[in-house]
Tab-separated table of C-alpha atoms in Angstrom:
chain	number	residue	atom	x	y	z
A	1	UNK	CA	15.662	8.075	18.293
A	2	UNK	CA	14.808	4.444	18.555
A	3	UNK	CA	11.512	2.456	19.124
A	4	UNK	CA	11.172	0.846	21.979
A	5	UNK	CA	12.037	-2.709	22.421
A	6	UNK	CA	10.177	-5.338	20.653
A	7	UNK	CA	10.079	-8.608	19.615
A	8	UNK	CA	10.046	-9.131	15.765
A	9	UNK	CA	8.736	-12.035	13.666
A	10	UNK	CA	9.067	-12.175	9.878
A	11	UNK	CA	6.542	-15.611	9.414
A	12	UNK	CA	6.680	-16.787	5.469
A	13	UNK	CA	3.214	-17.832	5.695
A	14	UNK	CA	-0.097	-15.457	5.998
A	15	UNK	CA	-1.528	-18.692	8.289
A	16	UNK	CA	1.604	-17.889	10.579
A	17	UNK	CA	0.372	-14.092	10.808
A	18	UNK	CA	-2.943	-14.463	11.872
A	19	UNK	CA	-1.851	-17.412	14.443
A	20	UNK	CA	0.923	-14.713	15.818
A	21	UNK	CA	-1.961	-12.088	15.977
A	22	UNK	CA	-4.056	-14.396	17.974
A	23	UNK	CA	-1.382	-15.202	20.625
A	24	UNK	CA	-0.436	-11.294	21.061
A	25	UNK	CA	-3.228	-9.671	20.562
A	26	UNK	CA	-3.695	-6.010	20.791
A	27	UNK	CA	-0.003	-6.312	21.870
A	28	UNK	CA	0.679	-7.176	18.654
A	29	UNK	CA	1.152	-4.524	15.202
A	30	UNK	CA	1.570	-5.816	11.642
A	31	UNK	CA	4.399	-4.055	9.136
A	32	UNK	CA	4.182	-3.610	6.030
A	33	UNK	CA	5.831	-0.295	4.478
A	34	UNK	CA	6.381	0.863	7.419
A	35	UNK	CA	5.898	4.518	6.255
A	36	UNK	CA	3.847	5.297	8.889
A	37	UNK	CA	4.114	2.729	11.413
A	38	UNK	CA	7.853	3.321	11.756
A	39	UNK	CA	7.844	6.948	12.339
A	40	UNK	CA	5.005	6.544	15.075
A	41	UNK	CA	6.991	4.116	16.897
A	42	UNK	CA	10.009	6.199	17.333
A	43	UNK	CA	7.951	8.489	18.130
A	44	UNK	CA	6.461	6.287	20.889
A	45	UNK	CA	3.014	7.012	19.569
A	46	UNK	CA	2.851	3.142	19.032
A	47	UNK	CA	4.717	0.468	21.175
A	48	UNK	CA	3.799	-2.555	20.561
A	49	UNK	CA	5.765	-5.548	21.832
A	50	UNK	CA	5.889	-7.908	19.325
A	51	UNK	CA	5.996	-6.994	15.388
A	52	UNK	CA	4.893	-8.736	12.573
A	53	UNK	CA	6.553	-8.092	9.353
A	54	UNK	CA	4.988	-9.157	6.725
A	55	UNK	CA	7.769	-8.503	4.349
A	56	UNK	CA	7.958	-12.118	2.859
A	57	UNK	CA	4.564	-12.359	1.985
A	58	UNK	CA	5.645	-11.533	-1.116
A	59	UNK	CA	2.367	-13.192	-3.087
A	60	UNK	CA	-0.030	-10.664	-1.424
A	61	UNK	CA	1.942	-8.334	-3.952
A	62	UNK	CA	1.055	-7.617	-7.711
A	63	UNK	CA	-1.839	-6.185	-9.641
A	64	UNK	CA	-3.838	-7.852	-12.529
A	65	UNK	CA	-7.197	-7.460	-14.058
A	66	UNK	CA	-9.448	-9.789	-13.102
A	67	UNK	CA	-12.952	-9.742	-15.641
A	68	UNK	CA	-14.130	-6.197	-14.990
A	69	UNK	CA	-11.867	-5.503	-12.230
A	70	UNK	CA	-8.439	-4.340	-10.770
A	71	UNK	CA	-6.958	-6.738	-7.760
A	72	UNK	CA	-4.239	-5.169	-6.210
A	73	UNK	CA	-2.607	-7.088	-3.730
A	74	UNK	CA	-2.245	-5.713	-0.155
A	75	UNK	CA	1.479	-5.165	-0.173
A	76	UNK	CA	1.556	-3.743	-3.500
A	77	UNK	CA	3.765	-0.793	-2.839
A	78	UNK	CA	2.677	2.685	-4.100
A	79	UNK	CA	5.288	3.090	-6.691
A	80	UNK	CA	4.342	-0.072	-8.291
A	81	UNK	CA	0.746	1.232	-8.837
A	82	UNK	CA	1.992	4.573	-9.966
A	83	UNK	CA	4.160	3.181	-12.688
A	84	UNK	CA	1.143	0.135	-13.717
A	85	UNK	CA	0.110	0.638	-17.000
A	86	UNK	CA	-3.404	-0.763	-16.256
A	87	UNK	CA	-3.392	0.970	-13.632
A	88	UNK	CA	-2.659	4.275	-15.674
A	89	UNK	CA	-4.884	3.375	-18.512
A	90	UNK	CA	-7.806	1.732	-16.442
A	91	UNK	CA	-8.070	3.929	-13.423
A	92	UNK	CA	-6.622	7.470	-14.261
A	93	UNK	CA	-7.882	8.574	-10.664
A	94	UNK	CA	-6.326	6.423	-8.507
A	95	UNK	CA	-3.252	7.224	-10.345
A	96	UNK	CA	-3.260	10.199	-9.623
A	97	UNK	CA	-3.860	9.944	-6.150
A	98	UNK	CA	-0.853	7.665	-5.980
A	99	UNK	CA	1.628	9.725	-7.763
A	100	UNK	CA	0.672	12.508	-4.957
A	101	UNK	CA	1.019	10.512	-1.906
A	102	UNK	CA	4.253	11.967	0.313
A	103	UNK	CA	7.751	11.600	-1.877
A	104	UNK	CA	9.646	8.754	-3.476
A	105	UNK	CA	11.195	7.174	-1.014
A	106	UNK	CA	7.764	7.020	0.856
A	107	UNK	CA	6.239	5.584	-2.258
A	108	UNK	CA	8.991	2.884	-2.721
A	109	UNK	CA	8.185	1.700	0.433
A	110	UNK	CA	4.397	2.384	1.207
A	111	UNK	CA	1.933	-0.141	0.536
A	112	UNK	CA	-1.685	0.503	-0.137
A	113	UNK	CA	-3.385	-1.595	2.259
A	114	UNK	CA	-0.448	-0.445	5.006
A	115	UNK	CA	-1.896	3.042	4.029
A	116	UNK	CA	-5.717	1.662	4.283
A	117	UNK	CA	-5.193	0.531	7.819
A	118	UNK	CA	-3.261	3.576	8.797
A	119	UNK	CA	-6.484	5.463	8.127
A	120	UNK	CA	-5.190	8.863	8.533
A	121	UNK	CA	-8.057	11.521	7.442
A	122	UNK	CA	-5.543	13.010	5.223
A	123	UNK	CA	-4.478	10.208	3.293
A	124	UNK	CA	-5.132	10.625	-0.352
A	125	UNK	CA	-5.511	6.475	-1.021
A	126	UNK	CA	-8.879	6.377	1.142
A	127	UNK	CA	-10.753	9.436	-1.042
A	128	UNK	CA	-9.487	7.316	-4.095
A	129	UNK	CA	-10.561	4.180	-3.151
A	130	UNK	CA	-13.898	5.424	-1.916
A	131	UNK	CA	-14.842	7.370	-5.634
A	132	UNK	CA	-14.486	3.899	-7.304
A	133	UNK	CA	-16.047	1.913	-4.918
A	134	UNK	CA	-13.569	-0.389	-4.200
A	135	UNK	CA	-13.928	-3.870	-2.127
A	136	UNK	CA	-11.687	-4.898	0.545
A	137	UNK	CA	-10.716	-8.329	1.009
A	138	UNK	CA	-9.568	-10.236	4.265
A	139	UNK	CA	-8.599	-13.019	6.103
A	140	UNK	CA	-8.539	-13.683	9.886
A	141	UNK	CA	-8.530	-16.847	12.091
A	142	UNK	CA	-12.439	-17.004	11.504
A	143	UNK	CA	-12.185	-16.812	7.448
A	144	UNK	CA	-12.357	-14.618	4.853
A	145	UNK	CA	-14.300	-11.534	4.454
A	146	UNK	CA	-15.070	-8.362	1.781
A	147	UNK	CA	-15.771	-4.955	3.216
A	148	UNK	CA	-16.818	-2.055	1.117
A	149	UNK	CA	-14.273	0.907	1.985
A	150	UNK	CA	-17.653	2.495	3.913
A	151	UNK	CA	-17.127	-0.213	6.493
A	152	UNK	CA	-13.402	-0.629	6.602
A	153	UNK	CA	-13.117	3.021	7.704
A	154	UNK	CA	-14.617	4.120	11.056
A	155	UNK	CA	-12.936	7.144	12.491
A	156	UNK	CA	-9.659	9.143	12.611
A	157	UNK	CA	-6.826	6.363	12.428
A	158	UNK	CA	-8.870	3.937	13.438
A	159	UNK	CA	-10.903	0.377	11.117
A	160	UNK	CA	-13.183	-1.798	11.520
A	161	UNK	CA	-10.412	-4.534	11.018
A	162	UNK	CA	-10.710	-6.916	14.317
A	163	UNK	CA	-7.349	-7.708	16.218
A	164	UNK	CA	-6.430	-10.720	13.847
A	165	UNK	CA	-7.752	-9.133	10.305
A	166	UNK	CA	-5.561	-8.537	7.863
A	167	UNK	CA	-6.185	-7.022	4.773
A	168	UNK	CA	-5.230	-9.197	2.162
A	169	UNK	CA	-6.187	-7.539	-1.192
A	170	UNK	CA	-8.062	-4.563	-3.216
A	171	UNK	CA	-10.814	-4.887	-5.816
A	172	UNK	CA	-11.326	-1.737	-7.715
A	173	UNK	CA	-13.858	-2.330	-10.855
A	174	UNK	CA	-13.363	-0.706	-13.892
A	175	UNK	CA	-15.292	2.065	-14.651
A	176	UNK	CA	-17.633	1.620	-17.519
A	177	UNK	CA	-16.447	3.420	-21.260
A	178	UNK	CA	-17.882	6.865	-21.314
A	179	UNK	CA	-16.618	7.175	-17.599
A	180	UNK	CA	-13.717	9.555	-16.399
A	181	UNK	CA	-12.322	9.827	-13.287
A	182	UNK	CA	-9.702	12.456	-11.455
A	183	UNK	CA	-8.481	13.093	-8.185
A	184	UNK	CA	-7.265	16.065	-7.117
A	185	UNK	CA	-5.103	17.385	-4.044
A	186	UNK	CA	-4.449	20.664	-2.591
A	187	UNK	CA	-1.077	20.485	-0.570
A	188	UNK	CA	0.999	23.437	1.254
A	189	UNK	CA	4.553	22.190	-0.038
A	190	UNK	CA	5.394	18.935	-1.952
A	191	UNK	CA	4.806	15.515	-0.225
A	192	UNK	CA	2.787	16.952	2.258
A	193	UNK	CA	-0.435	15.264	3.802
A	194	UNK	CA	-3.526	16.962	1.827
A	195	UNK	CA	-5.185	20.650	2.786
A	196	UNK	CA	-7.995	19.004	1.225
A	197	UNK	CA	-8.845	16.833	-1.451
A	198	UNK	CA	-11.221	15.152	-3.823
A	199	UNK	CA	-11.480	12.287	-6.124
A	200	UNK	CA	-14.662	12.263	-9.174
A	201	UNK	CA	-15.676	9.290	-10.869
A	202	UNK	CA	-18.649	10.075	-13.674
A	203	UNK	CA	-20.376	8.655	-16.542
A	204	UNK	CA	-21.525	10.079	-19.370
A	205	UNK	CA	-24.905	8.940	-20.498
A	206	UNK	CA	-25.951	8.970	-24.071
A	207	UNK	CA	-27.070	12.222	-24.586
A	208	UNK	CA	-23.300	13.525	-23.310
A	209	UNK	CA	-24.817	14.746	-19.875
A	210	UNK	CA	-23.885	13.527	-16.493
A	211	UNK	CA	-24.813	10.143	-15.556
A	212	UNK	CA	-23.905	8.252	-12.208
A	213	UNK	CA	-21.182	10.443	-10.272
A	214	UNK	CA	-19.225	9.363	-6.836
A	215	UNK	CA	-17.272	11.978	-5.592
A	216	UNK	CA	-15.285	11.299	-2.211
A	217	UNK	CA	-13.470	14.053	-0.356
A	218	UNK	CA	-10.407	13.781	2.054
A	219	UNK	CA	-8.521	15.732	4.998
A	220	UNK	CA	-12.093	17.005	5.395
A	221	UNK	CA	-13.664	15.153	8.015
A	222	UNK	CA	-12.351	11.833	10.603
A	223	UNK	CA	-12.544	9.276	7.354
A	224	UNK	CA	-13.260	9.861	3.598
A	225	UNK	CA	-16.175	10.867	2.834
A	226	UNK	CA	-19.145	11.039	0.139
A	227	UNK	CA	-20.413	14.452	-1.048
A	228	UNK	CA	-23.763	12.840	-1.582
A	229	UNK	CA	-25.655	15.907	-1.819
A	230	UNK	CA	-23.238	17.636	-4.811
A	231	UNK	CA	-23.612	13.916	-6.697
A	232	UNK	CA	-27.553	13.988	-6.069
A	233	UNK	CA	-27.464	17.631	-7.667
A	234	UNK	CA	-25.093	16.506	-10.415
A	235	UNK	CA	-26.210	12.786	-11.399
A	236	UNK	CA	-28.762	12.201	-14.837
A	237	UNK	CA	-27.994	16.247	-15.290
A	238	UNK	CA	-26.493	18.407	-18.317
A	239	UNK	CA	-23.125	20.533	-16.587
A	240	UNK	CA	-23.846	23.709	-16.496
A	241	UNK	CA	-21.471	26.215	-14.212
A	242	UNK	CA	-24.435	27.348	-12.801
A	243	UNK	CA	-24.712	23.528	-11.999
A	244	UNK	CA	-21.493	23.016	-11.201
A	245	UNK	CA	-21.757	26.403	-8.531
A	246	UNK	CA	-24.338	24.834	-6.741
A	247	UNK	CA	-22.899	21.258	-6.297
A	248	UNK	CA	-20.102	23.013	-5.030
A	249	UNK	CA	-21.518	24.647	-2.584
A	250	UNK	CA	-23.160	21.997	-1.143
A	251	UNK	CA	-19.569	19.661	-1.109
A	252	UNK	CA	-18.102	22.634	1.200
A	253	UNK	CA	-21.349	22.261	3.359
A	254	UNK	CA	-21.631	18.714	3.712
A	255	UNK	CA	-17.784	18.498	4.697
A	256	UNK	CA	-16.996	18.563	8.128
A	257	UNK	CA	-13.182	19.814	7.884
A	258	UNK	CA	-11.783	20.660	11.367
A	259	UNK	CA	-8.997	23.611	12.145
A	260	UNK	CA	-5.160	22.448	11.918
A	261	UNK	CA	-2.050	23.580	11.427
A	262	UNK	CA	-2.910	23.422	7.465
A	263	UNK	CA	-5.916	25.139	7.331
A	264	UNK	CA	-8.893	26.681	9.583
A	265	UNK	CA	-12.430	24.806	8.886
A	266	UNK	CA	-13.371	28.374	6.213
A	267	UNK	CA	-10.462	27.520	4.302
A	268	UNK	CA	-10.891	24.045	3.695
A	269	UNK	CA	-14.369	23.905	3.052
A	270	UNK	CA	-13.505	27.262	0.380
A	271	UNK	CA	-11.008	24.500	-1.297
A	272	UNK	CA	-13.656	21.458	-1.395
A	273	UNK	CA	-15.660	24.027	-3.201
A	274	UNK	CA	-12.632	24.815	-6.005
A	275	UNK	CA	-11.373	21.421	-6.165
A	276	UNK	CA	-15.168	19.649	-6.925
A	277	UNK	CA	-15.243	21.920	-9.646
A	278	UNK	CA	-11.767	20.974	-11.210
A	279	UNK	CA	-12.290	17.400	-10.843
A	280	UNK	CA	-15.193	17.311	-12.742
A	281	UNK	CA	-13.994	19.261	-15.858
A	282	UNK	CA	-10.691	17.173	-15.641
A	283	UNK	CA	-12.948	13.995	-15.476
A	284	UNK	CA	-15.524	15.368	-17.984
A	285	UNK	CA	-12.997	15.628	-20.542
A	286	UNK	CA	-11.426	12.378	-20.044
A	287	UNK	CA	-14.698	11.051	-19.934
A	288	UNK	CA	-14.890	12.427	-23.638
A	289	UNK	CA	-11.739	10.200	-24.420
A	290	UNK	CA	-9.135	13.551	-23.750
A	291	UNK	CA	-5.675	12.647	-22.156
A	292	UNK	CA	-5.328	14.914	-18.950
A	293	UNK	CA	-2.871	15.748	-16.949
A	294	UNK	CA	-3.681	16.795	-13.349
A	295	UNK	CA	-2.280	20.058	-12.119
A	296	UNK	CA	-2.743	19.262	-8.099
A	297	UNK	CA	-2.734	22.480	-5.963
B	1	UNK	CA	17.007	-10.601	21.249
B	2	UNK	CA	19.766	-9.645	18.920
B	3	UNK	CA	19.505	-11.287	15.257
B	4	UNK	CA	22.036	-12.228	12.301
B	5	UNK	CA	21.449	-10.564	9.109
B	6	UNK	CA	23.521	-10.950	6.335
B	7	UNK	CA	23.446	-7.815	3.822
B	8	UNK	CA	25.195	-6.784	0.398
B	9	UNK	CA	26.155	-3.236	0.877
B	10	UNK	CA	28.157	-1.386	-2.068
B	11	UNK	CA	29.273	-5.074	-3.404
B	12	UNK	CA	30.685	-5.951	-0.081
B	13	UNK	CA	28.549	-8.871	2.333
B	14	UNK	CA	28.479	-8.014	5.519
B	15	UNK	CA	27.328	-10.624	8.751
B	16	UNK	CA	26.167	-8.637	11.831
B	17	UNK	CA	23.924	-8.525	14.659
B	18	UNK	CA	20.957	-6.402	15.110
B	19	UNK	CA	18.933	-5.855	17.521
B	20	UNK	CA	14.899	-5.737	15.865
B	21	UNK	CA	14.700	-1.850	16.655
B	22	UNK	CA	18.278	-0.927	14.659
B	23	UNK	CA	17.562	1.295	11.993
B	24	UNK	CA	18.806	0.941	9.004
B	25	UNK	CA	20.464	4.618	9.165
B	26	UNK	CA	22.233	3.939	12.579
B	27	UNK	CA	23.435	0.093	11.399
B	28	UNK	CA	24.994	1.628	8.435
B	29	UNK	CA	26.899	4.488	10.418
B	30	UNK	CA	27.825	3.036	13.859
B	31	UNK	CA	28.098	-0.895	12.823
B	32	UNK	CA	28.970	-0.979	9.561
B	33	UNK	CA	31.203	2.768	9.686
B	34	UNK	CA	29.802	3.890	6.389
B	35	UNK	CA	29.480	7.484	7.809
B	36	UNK	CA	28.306	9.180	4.624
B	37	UNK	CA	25.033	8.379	5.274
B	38	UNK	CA	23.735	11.353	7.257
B	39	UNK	CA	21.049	11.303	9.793
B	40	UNK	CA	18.723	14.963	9.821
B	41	UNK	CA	15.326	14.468	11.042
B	42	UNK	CA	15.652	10.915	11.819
B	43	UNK	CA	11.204	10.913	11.526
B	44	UNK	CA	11.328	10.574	7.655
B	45	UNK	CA	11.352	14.081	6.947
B	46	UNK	CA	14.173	15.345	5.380
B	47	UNK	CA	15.346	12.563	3.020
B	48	UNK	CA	19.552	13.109	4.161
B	49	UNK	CA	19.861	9.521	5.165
B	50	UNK	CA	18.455	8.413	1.552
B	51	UNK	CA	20.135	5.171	0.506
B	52	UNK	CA	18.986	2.045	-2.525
B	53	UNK	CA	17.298	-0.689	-0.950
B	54	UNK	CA	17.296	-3.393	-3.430
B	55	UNK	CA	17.955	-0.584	-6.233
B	56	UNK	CA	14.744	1.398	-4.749
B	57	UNK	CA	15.471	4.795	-2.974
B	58	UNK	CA	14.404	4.589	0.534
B	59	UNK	CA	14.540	6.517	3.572
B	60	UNK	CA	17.282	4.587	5.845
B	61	UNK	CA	15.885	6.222	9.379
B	62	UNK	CA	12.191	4.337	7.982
B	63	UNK	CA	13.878	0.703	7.604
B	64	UNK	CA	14.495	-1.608	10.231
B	65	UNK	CA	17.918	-2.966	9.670
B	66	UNK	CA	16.563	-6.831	10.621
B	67	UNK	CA	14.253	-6.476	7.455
B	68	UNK	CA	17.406	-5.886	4.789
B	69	UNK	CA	18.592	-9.550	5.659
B	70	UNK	CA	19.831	-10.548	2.403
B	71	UNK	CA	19.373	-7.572	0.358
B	72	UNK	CA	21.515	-5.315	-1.277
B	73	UNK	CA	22.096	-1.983	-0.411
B	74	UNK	CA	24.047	0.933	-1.969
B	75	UNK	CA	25.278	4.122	-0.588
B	76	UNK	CA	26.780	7.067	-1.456
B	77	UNK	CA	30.471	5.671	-0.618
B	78	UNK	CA	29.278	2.990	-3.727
B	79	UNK	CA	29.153	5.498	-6.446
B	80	UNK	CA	32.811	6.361	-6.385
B	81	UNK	CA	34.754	3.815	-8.509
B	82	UNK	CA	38.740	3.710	-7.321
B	83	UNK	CA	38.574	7.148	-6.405
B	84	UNK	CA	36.811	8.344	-9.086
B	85	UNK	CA	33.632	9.866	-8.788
B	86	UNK	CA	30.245	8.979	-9.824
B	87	UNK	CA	29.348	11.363	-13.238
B	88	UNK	CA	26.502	12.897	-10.828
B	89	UNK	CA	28.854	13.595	-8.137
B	90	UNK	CA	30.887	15.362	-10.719
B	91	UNK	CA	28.200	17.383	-11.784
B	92	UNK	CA	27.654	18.125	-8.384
B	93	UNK	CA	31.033	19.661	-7.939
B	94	UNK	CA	30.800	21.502	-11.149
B	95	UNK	CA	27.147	23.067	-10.636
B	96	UNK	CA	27.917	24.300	-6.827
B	97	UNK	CA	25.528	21.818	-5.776
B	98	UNK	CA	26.169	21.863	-2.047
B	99	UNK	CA	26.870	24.380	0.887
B	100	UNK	CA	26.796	23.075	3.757
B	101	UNK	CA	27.113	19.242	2.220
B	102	UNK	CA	24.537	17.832	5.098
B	103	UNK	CA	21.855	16.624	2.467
B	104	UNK	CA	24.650	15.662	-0.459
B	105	UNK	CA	24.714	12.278	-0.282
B	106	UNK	CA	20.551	12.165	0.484
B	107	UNK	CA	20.427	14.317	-2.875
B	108	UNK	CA	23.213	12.571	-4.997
B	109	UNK	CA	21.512	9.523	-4.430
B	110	UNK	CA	18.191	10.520	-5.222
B	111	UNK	CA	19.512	12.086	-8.127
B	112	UNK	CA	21.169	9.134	-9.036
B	113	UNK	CA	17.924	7.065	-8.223
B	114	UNK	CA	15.966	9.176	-11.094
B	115	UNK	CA	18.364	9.363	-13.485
B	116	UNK	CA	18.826	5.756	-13.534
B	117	UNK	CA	14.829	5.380	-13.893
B	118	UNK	CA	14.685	8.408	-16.510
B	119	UNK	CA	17.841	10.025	-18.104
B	120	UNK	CA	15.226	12.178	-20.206
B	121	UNK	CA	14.120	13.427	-17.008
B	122	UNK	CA	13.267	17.810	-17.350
B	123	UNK	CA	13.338	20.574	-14.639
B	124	UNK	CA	9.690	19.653	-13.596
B	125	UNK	CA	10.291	15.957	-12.943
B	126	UNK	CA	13.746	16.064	-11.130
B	127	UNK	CA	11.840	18.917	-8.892
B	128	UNK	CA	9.218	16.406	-8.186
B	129	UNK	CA	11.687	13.407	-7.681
B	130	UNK	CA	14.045	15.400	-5.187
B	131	UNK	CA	10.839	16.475	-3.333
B	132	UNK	CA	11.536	14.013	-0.204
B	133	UNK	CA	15.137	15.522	-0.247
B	134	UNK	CA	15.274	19.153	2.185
B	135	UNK	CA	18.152	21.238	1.752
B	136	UNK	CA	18.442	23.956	3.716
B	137	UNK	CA	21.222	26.464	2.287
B	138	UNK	CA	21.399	26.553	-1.947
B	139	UNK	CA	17.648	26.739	-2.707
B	140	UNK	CA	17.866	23.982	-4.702
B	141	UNK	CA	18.441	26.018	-8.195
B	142	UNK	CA	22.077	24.319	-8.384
B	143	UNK	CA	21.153	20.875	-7.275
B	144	UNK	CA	18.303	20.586	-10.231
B	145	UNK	CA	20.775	21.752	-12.504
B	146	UNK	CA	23.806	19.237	-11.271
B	147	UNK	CA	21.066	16.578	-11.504
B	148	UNK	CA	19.641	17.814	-15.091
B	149	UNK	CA	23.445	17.955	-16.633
B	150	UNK	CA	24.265	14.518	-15.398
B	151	UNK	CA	21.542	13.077	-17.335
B	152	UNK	CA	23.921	12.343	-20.457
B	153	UNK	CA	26.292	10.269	-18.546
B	154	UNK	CA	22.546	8.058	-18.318
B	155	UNK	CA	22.236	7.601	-21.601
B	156	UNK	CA	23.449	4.652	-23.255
């Protein structure tokens, strides 16, 4: 099972990217992991005819803190993040929506902005993203530009990245002290794309109750999305489970999950119920300073 | 358009041509004749053609060849040292670790691949690690427990 023919260019220079992507066009895909973008060619879901590996840009690579933020660079690949100890100390929940995407070999190879611009619904690195508000920054032959993760993602596999756009790094900021964080997946068998899933980000306010929440949910609709109404019941609140009922409930009704082969729409919007409710004690108690350990479904 | 690539594999350099849309998996079996590299899925499924890209485990059938121009690769057929084997294909042998011996060198590797990372690794972790690694026939009780008693030979 092979791709079909194309031509290949490995350019040393992101300049000699973006002038390849404005010769070719929408004939014209960029590699990086090639996780995904591999297995669709040989599939011949995607054939272009000329491919741009980006494999020796090597300084789009790395992660550092920045003042009050995370930059990770576009081709970090996801095993680097998941063994980052800034990552792991700084932001617990996008490590654990790292450690949970597919298996290790996947993860050796994957990158995160690779993953970003694959925009599958089921993706776990969107949800993640989206709970800490992350900023995207690119480049293309008209300049550089930042785009919250609201207006990189636009529908089922598909950006708002234009044909010469490429995503050159990741701002996450650091949540506050007093804030916790957790992401949590529900899969059928190990390495598998999500059923559904959730990341929490919260801050406790002085008194010990709720303050600002984000909570993003994946596999549940055609992009990540916000459960705005369970963070409008939730935010400048004391958790109750009565509370905590009732923001679930309105998470599984403001999802819009559609039938597949790993769930019917019941199902999923049943497990965007269970899984608000185990983020937030997970991040609740790391918010209170506890060392967690996420058990993902 | 074919290209030259020039890769390390088990030690050994190897010069070839390629054309861009070789796979990794099918250069190392009909090019280069290293045959223990098995091919399953061949859609990154199954985790049989497993191989160390530049020390990393990797799906082979996921890697353009063209991209492993000078890098270094090892296979199973690289564990063996003058015809004796690797301690984790020992334990292997000794813990029954293989039926049908399709996804053996996917899992040796991978074992490998952990234990190198973590020799302290426990029943929960090598589970997780050998995740991208199907097997089909032992139901995988013997292969976690190969992988688990090689640990020692990890430890310096």
């Amino acid at each position: 099972m092979y791709p079909q023919k194309f031509d290949y260019f490995c350019p040393d220079t992101l300049e000699g990217v973006i002038e390849l992507l404005t010769r070719y066009g929408e004939d014209a895909r960029v590699l990086a992991g090639g996780q995904s973008l591999i297995p669709l060619m040989k599939l011949r879901l995607a054939s272009p005819k000329y491919l741009i590996d980006l494999d020796k840009l090597q300084d789009l690579s790395g992660i550092s803190e920045q003042r009050n933020e995370v930059s990770i660079g576009a081709l970090t690949r996801h095993a680097e993040i998941e063994e980052s100890e800034l990552v792991q100390s700084k932001l617990p929940l996008l490590h654990d929506a790292v450690t949970v995407v597919a298996d290790v070999q996947v993860r050796n190879l994957g990158t995160l902005a690779g993953s970003l611009a694959h925009a599958d619904p089921a993706g776990d690195l969107a949800p993640a993203l989206l709970a800490l508000g992350a900023r995207i920054n690119t480049v293309s032959s008209s300049g550089k530009a930042t785009l919250g993760m609201g207006e990189l993602m636009v529908d089922a596999w598909s950006t708002s990245l234009g044909g010469d756009q490429v995503i050159t790094e990741i701002l996450v900021p650091i949540p506050p002290q007093g804030s916790g964080g957790a992401y949590l997946k529900f899969e059928r068998r190990a390495g598998d794309f999500a059923v559904a899933s959730i990341g929490v980000q919260l801050t406790l306010d002085q008194k010990g109750n709720c303050g600002d929440i984000v909570i993003a949910m994946g596999a549940v609709g055609v992009t990540a999305l916000r459960a705005e109404k369970a963070e409008a019941l939730l935010s400048n609140q004391p958790i109750s489970d009565d509370l905590l009922k009732e923001a679930a409930s309105a998470a599984s009704a403001e999802c819009d999950p559609f039938s597949d082969i790993r769930g019917s729409v019941e199902y999923k919007r049943h497990l965007i119920g269970v899984l608000l409710r185990r983020a937030v004690e997970v991040a609740l108690r790391r918010a209170a300073g506890e060392k967690v350990k996420t058990v993902h479904g | 358009m074919k290209q030259l690539i020039q890769v390390k594999i088990n030690g050994r350099i190897y010069r070839e041509e390629v054309e861009p849309r070789m796979l990794l998996s099918f250069f190392l079996r009909e090019q280069v004749g290293l045959t223990g590299t098995h091919v399953g899925c061949v859609v990154g499924e199954c985790g049989a053609c497993s191989v160390l890209l530049e020390g990393r485990l990797v799906k082979s059938c996921l890697v353009l060849a063209v991209r492993t121009d000078q890098k270094k690769i090892t296979t199973v057929e690289g564990l063996a040292r003058e015809g004796t084997l690797h301690p984790i294909q020992e334990a292997f042998v000794e813990h029954y670790a293989l039926q049908c011996g399709f996804c053996t060198s996917g899992m040796v590797l991978a074992g490998h691949s952990l234990l190198t990372r973590n020799p302290d690794a426990g029943e929960e972790e090598i589970r997780q690690k050998l995740a991208g690694n199907l097997c089909m026939c032992t139901g995988y009780t013997q292969i976690v427990k190969a992988v688990g008693s090689a640990a020692k030979a990890y430890k310096k």
